[in-house]
Amino acid sequence: NSFTANHLARYEDGTMGAAWTYGLEATAVADRGTGYNYYDGNTWGGVPQARIEDHRCGWGHISDWDADGEFVVAHNGTNLTLSSRPAKGTGAWTTFQYTGVAQPSWPKHATSGDNNEYLHVVYHTYNEYGGMPGGAMIYCRSTDGGANWDIQDVILDGTGPDAYFEIQAETYFIAARGNIVAILVGGAWNDMFIMKSYDNGDTWEKLMIWEH
């Protein structure tokens, strides 16, 4: 649609996990969900035969998480679908719903911190929210894999109705390294800018790249 997401996670030991929107059934793609594959340092696994979730969803993408795990975020038309497991490349996925605000859609996520313990999620409200008729970009943060959110469903300063009519769906991308988190925003009708945090999302600054 617009910006891509993190569909490939490369771990320090050279292994990799891949996640993407998957579906084999024709027309409405009732089996749509997140396809997953793992590279053990030498070879990739076989072609997946089913999604990792237990319900229809899409836009799944992946990050490393915690000491040795991995995390996937997708959307299902009503909520966000979050899936995780403590050991990369093996074991059952734990999947749960995150309700968010409005109709949370088109998520992007990344992890930061010494052990990737900070989970950062941005999504679009799909509908009007927070004084933005065309929809808002929402930010959330969890330090326990999504069980609790110490920063929940906020419009970051500089991205709200005082600056923009809307932040369009999928016109944002998030990345992290160490304790630094950056969200790039760049829709066709807005400025292009970066929201950057040097403290795992505690505080943010807005860096203008190009004024519309």
PDB file of C-alpha atoms in Angstrom:
ATOM      1  CA  ASN A   1       0.000   0.000   0.000  1.00  0.00           C
ATOM      2  CA  SER A   2       2.416   2.722   1.175  1.00  0.00           C
ATOM      3  CA  PHE A   3       5.414   2.387   3.498  1.00  0.00           C
ATOM      4  CA  THR A   4       6.684  -1.120   4.087  1.00  0.00           C
ATOM      5  CA  ALA A   5       7.313  -2.694   7.502  1.00  0.00           C
ATOM      6  CA  ASN A   6      10.003  -4.855   9.089  1.00  0.00           C
ATOM      7  CA  HIS A   7       9.381  -8.165   7.354  1.00  0.00           C
ATOM      8  CA  LEU A   8      12.834  -9.525   8.163  1.00  0.00           C
ATOM      9  CA  ALA A   9      14.588  -9.688  11.532  1.00  0.00           C
ATOM     10  CA  ARG A  10      18.295 -10.535  11.630  1.00  0.00           C
ATOM     11  CA  TYR A  11      19.627 -11.680  14.994  1.00  0.00           C
ATOM     12  CA  GLU A  12      23.127 -11.271  16.384  1.00  0.00           C
ATOM     13  CA  ASP A  13      24.010 -14.923  15.785  1.00  0.00           C
ATOM     14  CA  GLY A  14      23.270 -14.621  12.056  1.00  0.00           C
ATOM     15  CA  THR A  15      19.886 -16.367  12.149  1.00  0.00           C
ATOM     16  CA  MET A  16      16.840 -14.603  10.717  1.00  0.00           C
ATOM     17  CA  GLY A  17      13.069 -14.620  11.019  1.00  0.00           C
ATOM     18  CA  ALA A  18      10.724 -13.509   8.247  1.00  0.00           C
ATOM     19  CA  ALA A  19       7.039 -12.581   8.475  1.00  0.00           C
ATOM     20  CA  TRP A  20       4.620 -11.411   5.785  1.00  0.00           C
ATOM     21  CA  THR A  21       0.941 -11.378   4.808  1.00  0.00           C
ATOM     22  CA  TYR A  22       0.140 -14.957   3.832  1.00  0.00           C
ATOM     23  CA  GLY A  23      -2.831 -16.712   2.245  1.00  0.00           C
ATOM     24  CA  LEU A  24      -3.379 -19.537  -0.209  1.00  0.00           C
ATOM     25  CA  GLU A  25      -7.160 -19.556  -0.633  1.00  0.00           C
ATOM     26  CA  ALA A  26      -8.602 -17.691  -3.602  1.00  0.00           C
ATOM     27  CA  THR A  27     -10.960 -14.697  -3.636  1.00  0.00           C
ATOM     28  CA  ALA A  28     -11.575 -13.562  -0.034  1.00  0.00           C
ATOM     29  CA  VAL A  29      -8.448 -15.345   1.285  1.00  0.00           C
ATOM     30  CA  ALA A  30     -10.157 -16.716   4.398  1.00  0.00           C
ATOM     31  CA  ASP A  31      -6.847 -18.188   5.568  1.00  0.00           C
ATOM     32  CA  ARG A  32      -5.075 -14.835   5.445  1.00  0.00           C
ATOM     33  CA  GLY A  33      -2.663 -14.206   8.292  1.00  0.00           C
ATOM     34  CA  THR A  34       1.055 -14.010   8.968  1.00  0.00           C
ATOM     35  CA  GLY A  35       3.348 -16.382   7.157  1.00  0.00           C
ATOM     36  CA  TYR A  36       6.591 -17.148   8.974  1.00  0.00           C
ATOM     37  CA  ASN A  37       9.929 -18.710   8.090  1.00  0.00           C
ATOM     38  CA  TYR A  38      13.224 -19.092   9.923  1.00  0.00           C
ATOM     39  CA  TYR A  39      16.821 -19.119   8.709  1.00  0.00           C
ATOM     40  CA  ASP A  40      19.043 -21.115  11.077  1.00  0.00           C
ATOM     41  CA  GLY A  41      22.296 -19.684   9.720  1.00  0.00           C
ATOM     42  CA  ASN A  42      22.549 -22.202   6.892  1.00  0.00           C
ATOM     43  CA  THR A  43      19.112 -22.827   5.367  1.00  0.00           C
ATOM     44  CA  TRP A  44      15.538 -21.555   5.440  1.00  0.00           C
ATOM     45  CA  GLY A  45      12.701 -23.748   6.619  1.00  0.00           C
ATOM     46  CA  GLY A  46      10.054 -25.172   4.312  1.00  0.00           C
ATOM     47  CA  VAL A  47       7.210 -23.176   2.789  1.00  0.00           C
ATOM     48  CA  PRO A  48       4.673 -22.497   5.601  1.00  0.00           C
ATOM     49  CA  GLN A  49       1.365 -24.308   5.328  1.00  0.00           C
ATOM     50  CA  ALA A  50      -0.641 -22.088   7.670  1.00  0.00           C
ATOM     51  CA  ARG A  51      -0.638 -18.666   9.316  1.00  0.00           C
ATOM     52  CA  ILE A  52       0.756 -18.300  12.834  1.00  0.00           C
ATOM     53  CA  GLU A  53      -2.485 -16.785  14.201  1.00  0.00           C
ATOM     54  CA  ASP A  54      -5.798 -18.506  14.911  1.00  0.00           C
ATOM     55  CA  HIS A  55      -7.899 -15.934  13.010  1.00  0.00           C
ATOM     56  CA  ARG A  56      -7.888 -13.920   9.806  1.00  0.00           C
ATOM     57  CA  CYS A  57      -5.558 -10.909   9.839  1.00  0.00           C
ATOM     58  CA  GLY A  58      -2.905  -9.211   7.740  1.00  0.00           C
ATOM     59  CA  TRP A  59       0.024  -6.817   7.550  1.00  0.00           C
ATOM     60  CA  GLY A  60       2.067  -9.006   9.896  1.00  0.00           C
ATOM     61  CA  HIS A  61       5.693  -7.974  10.450  1.00  0.00           C
ATOM     62  CA  ILE A  62       8.422  -9.080  12.808  1.00  0.00           C
ATOM     63  CA  SER A  63      11.067  -7.940  15.296  1.00  0.00           C
ATOM     64  CA  ASP A  64      13.400  -9.514  17.807  1.00  0.00           C
ATOM     65  CA  TRP A  65      12.044  -9.369  21.339  1.00  0.00           C
ATOM     66  CA  ASP A  66      13.421  -9.841  24.837  1.00  0.00           C
ATOM     67  CA  ALA A  67      16.543 -11.977  25.326  1.00  0.00           C
ATOM     68  CA  ASP A  68      15.952 -14.527  22.557  1.00  0.00           C
ATOM     69  CA  GLY A  69      12.365 -14.199  21.359  1.00  0.00           C
ATOM     70  CA  GLU A  70      10.449 -12.688  18.477  1.00  0.00           C
ATOM     71  CA  PHE A  71       7.347 -10.546  18.128  1.00  0.00           C
ATOM     72  CA  VAL A  72       4.795 -10.126  15.327  1.00  0.00           C
ATOM     73  CA  VAL A  73       2.131  -7.420  14.990  1.00  0.00           C
ATOM     74  CA  ALA A  74      -0.758  -7.525  12.499  1.00  0.00           C
ATOM     75  CA  HIS A  75      -4.279  -6.096  12.175  1.00  0.00           C
ATOM     76  CA  ASN A  76      -7.619  -7.834  11.719  1.00  0.00           C
ATOM     77  CA  GLY A  77     -10.078  -5.049  10.865  1.00  0.00           C
ATOM     78  CA  THR A  78     -11.217  -4.558  14.466  1.00  0.00           C
ATOM     79  CA  ASN A  79      -8.146  -4.839  16.704  1.00  0.00           C
ATOM     80  CA  LEU A  80      -4.424  -5.384  16.467  1.00  0.00           C
ATOM     81  CA  THR A  81      -3.207  -8.971  16.667  1.00  0.00           C
ATOM     82  CA  LEU A  82       0.005  -9.441  18.658  1.00  0.00           C
ATOM     83  CA  SER A  83       1.945 -12.718  18.595  1.00  0.00           C
ATOM     84  CA  SER A  84       5.119 -13.638  20.447  1.00  0.00           C
ATOM     85  CA  ARG A  85       7.255 -16.528  21.591  1.00  0.00           C
ATOM     86  CA  PRO A  86      10.282 -16.588  23.897  1.00  0.00           C
ATOM     87  CA  ALA A  87      12.623 -18.567  21.634  1.00  0.00           C
ATOM     88  CA  LYS A  88      13.168 -17.535  18.039  1.00  0.00           C
ATOM     89  CA  GLY A  89      12.518 -20.149  15.390  1.00  0.00           C
ATOM     90  CA  THR A  90      10.827 -22.660  17.649  1.00  0.00           C
ATOM     91  CA  GLY A  91       7.839 -23.228  19.912  1.00  0.00           C
ATOM     92  CA  ALA A  92       4.206 -22.177  19.925  1.00  0.00           C
ATOM     93  CA  TRP A  93       3.122 -18.602  19.340  1.00  0.00           C
ATOM     94  CA  THR A  94       1.069 -16.803  21.998  1.00  0.00           C
ATOM     95  CA  THR A  95      -1.478 -14.582  20.252  1.00  0.00           C
ATOM     96  CA  PHE A  96      -3.713 -11.930  21.798  1.00  0.00           C
ATOM     97  CA  GLN A  97      -5.719  -8.859  20.835  1.00  0.00           C
ATOM     98  CA  TYR A  98      -4.975  -5.194  21.443  1.00  0.00           C
ATOM     99  CA  THR A  99      -8.053  -2.987  21.139  1.00  0.00           C
ATOM    100  CA  GLY A 100      -6.397   0.429  20.844  1.00  0.00           C
ATOM    101  CA  VAL A 101      -8.613   3.382  19.903  1.00  0.00           C
ATOM    102  CA  ALA A 102     -11.002   3.941  17.005  1.00  0.00           C
ATOM    103  CA  GLN A 103     -10.342   1.116  14.513  1.00  0.00           C
ATOM    104  CA  PRO A 104      -6.615   0.397  14.879  1.00  0.00           C
ATOM    105  CA  SER A 105      -5.137  -0.525  11.510  1.00  0.00           C
ATOM    106  CA  TRP A 106      -1.881  -0.729   9.542  1.00  0.00           C
ATOM    107  CA  PRO A 107       0.482  -1.125  12.493  1.00  0.00           C
ATOM    108  CA  LYS A 108       4.254  -0.843  12.473  1.00  0.00           C
ATOM    109  CA  HIS A 109       6.451  -1.873  15.395  1.00  0.00           C
ATOM    110  CA  ALA A 110      10.029  -2.143  16.614  1.00  0.00           C
ATOM    111  CA  THR A 111      11.866  -3.129  19.798  1.00  0.00           C
ATOM    112  CA  SER A 112      14.612  -1.310  21.673  1.00  0.00           C
ATOM    113  CA  GLY A 113      16.644  -1.509  24.873  1.00  0.00           C
ATOM    114  CA  ASP A 114      19.520  -3.674  26.032  1.00  0.00           C
ATOM    115  CA  ASN A 115      17.476  -6.869  25.580  1.00  0.00           C
ATOM    116  CA  ASN A 116      14.832  -5.587  23.165  1.00  0.00           C
ATOM    117  CA  GLU A 117      12.477  -5.344  26.121  1.00  0.00           C
ATOM    118  CA  TYR A 118      10.780  -2.146  24.935  1.00  0.00           C
ATOM    119  CA  LEU A 119       8.017  -2.809  22.420  1.00  0.00           C
ATOM    120  CA  HIS A 120       6.973   0.233  20.360  1.00  0.00           C
ATOM    121  CA  VAL A 121       3.832   0.160  18.198  1.00  0.00           C
ATOM    122  CA  VAL A 122       2.400   2.831  15.903  1.00  0.00           C
ATOM    123  CA  TYR A 123      -0.911   2.428  14.103  1.00  0.00           C
ATOM    124  CA  HIS A 124      -3.584   4.393  12.246  1.00  0.00           C
ATOM    125  CA  THR A 125      -7.057   5.030  13.666  1.00  0.00           C
ATOM    126  CA  TYR A 126      -8.702   4.393  10.266  1.00  0.00           C
ATOM    127  CA  ASN A 127     -11.455   6.871  11.200  1.00  0.00           C
ATOM    128  CA  GLU A 128     -11.593  10.376  12.717  1.00  0.00           C
ATOM    129  CA  TYR A 129      -9.881  10.605  16.075  1.00  0.00           C
ATOM    130  CA  GLY A 130      -8.484  13.264  18.389  1.00  0.00           C
ATOM    131  CA  GLY A 131      -9.630  16.180  16.252  1.00  0.00           C
ATOM    132  CA  MET A 132      -8.135  14.732  13.085  1.00  0.00           C
ATOM    133  CA  PRO A 133     -10.947  14.063  10.551  1.00  0.00           C
ATOM    134  CA  GLY A 134      -8.717  11.957   8.338  1.00  0.00           C
ATOM    135  CA  GLY A 135      -7.348   9.806  11.147  1.00  0.00           C
ATOM    136  CA  ALA A 136      -4.389   9.950  13.510  1.00  0.00           C
ATOM    137  CA  MET A 137      -1.107   8.103  14.022  1.00  0.00           C
ATOM    138  CA  ILE A 138      -1.107   6.534  17.489  1.00  0.00           C
ATOM    139  CA  TYR A 139       1.910   5.490  19.579  1.00  0.00           C
ATOM    140  CA  CYS A 140       2.074   2.836  22.337  1.00  0.00           C
ATOM    141  CA  ARG A 141       4.857   1.303  24.424  1.00  0.00           C
ATOM    142  CA  SER A 142       5.069  -1.861  26.503  1.00  0.00           C
ATOM    143  CA  THR A 143       7.927  -3.256  28.575  1.00  0.00           C
ATOM    144  CA  ASP A 144       6.411  -6.692  29.214  1.00  0.00           C
ATOM    145  CA  GLY A 145       5.504  -7.999  25.785  1.00  0.00           C
ATOM    146  CA  GLY A 146       2.143  -6.280  25.547  1.00  0.00           C
ATOM    147  CA  ALA A 147       0.656  -7.492  28.828  1.00  0.00           C
ATOM    148  CA  ASN A 148       0.683  -3.882  30.055  1.00  0.00           C
ATOM    149  CA  TRP A 149       1.279  -0.537  28.343  1.00  0.00           C
ATOM    150  CA  ASP A 150       2.997   2.256  30.226  1.00  0.00           C
ATOM    151  CA  ILE A 151       2.437   4.603  27.263  1.00  0.00           C
ATOM    152  CA  GLN A 152      -0.912   3.850  25.680  1.00  0.00           C
ATOM    153  CA  ASP A 153      -2.680   5.238  22.618  1.00  0.00           C
ATOM    154  CA  VAL A 154      -1.159   8.722  22.444  1.00  0.00           C
ATOM    155  CA  ILE A 155      -0.780  11.225  19.622  1.00  0.00           C
ATOM    156  CA  LEU A 156       2.829  12.380  19.846  1.00  0.00           C
ATOM    157  CA  ASP A 157       3.319  16.147  20.088  1.00  0.00           C
ATOM    158  CA  GLY A 158       3.891  17.580  16.652  1.00  0.00           C
ATOM    159  CA  THR A 159       1.834  14.923  14.856  1.00  0.00           C
ATOM    160  CA  GLY A 160      -1.653  15.984  16.014  1.00  0.00           C
ATOM    161  CA  PRO A 161      -4.431  18.341  14.894  1.00  0.00           C
ATOM    162  CA  ASP A 162      -2.427  21.490  15.633  1.00  0.00           C
ATOM    163  CA  ALA A 163      -0.105  20.502  12.810  1.00  0.00           C
ATOM    164  CA  TYR A 164      -2.037  18.240  10.444  1.00  0.00           C
ATOM    165  CA  PHE A 165      -5.529  17.444   9.190  1.00  0.00           C
ATOM    166  CA  GLU A 166      -4.522  13.796   9.222  1.00  0.00           C
ATOM    167  CA  ILE A 167      -1.608  11.414   9.187  1.00  0.00           C
ATOM    168  CA  GLN A 168      -2.509   9.080   6.353  1.00  0.00           C
ATOM    169  CA  ALA A 169      -2.543   5.336   6.789  1.00  0.00           C
ATOM    170  CA  GLU A 170       0.792   3.596   6.238  1.00  0.00           C
ATOM    171  CA  THR A 171       2.756   6.809   5.725  1.00  0.00           C
ATOM    172  CA  TYR A 172       5.017   6.022   8.681  1.00  0.00           C
ATOM    173  CA  PHE A 173       7.833   3.629   9.487  1.00  0.00           C
ATOM    174  CA  ILE A 174       9.472   2.839  12.830  1.00  0.00           C
ATOM    175  CA  ALA A 175      12.977   1.563  13.543  1.00  0.00           C
ATOM    176  CA  ALA A 176      15.132   1.194  16.652  1.00  0.00           C
ATOM    177  CA  ARG A 177      18.722   0.498  17.648  1.00  0.00           C
ATOM    178  CA  GLY A 178      19.964   0.386  21.198  1.00  0.00           C
ATOM    179  CA  ASN A 179      17.929   2.951  23.136  1.00  0.00           C
ATOM    180  CA  ILE A 180      17.152   5.087  20.082  1.00  0.00           C
ATOM    181  CA  VAL A 181      13.747   4.897  18.373  1.00  0.00           C
ATOM    182  CA  ALA A 182      12.809   6.780  15.209  1.00  0.00           C
ATOM    183  CA  ILE A 183       9.478   7.144  13.414  1.00  0.00           C
ATOM    184  CA  LEU A 184       9.652   8.437   9.842  1.00  0.00           C
ATOM    185  CA  VAL A 185       6.452  10.131   8.594  1.00  0.00           C
ATOM    186  CA  GLY A 186       6.053  11.156   4.970  1.00  0.00           C
ATOM    187  CA  GLY A 187       2.634  11.212   3.324  1.00  0.00           C
ATOM    188  CA  ALA A 188       1.759  12.879   0.029  1.00  0.00           C
ATOM    189  CA  TRP A 189      -0.088  15.735   1.742  1.00  0.00           C
ATOM    190  CA  ASN A 190       2.058  16.288   4.828  1.00  0.00           C
ATOM    191  CA  ASP A 191       5.548  17.358   5.789  1.00  0.00           C
ATOM    192  CA  MET A 192       8.223  14.687   5.848  1.00  0.00           C
ATOM    193  CA  PHE A 193       9.714  14.435   9.325  1.00  0.00           C
ATOM    194  CA  ILE A 194      11.197  12.127  11.937  1.00  0.00           C
ATOM    195  CA  MET A 195      10.007  11.686  15.519  1.00  0.00           C
ATOM    196  CA  LYS A 196      13.130  10.594  17.395  1.00  0.00           C
ATOM    197  CA  SER A 197      13.646   9.347  20.944  1.00  0.00           C
ATOM    198  CA  TYR A 198      16.991   8.730  22.621  1.00  0.00           C
ATOM    199  CA  ASP A 199      15.471   7.173  25.759  1.00  0.00           C
ATOM    200  CA  ASN A 200      13.297   4.271  24.534  1.00  0.00           C
ATOM    201  CA  GLY A 201      10.244   6.459  23.969  1.00  0.00           C
ATOM    202  CA  ASP A 202      10.199   8.480  27.203  1.00  0.00           C
ATOM    203  CA  THR A 203      10.700  11.752  25.322  1.00  0.00           C
ATOM    204  CA  TRP A 204      10.536  12.701  21.640  1.00  0.00           C
ATOM    205  CA  GLU A 205      11.804  15.433  19.356  1.00  0.00           C
ATOM    206  CA  LYS A 206      10.534  16.327  15.894  1.00  0.00           C
ATOM    207  CA  LEU A 207      13.131  16.627  13.125  1.00  0.00           C
ATOM    208  CA  MET A 208      11.807  18.276   9.953  1.00  0.00           C
ATOM    209  CA  ILE A 209      13.167  16.837   6.706  1.00  0.00           C
ATOM    210  CA  TRP A 210      10.962  18.557   4.122  1.00  0.00           C
ATOM    211  CA  GLU A 211       8.152  21.067   4.600  1.00  0.00           C
ATOM    212  CA  HIS A 212       5.184  20.406   2.373  1.00  0.00           C
TER     213      HIS A 212
END
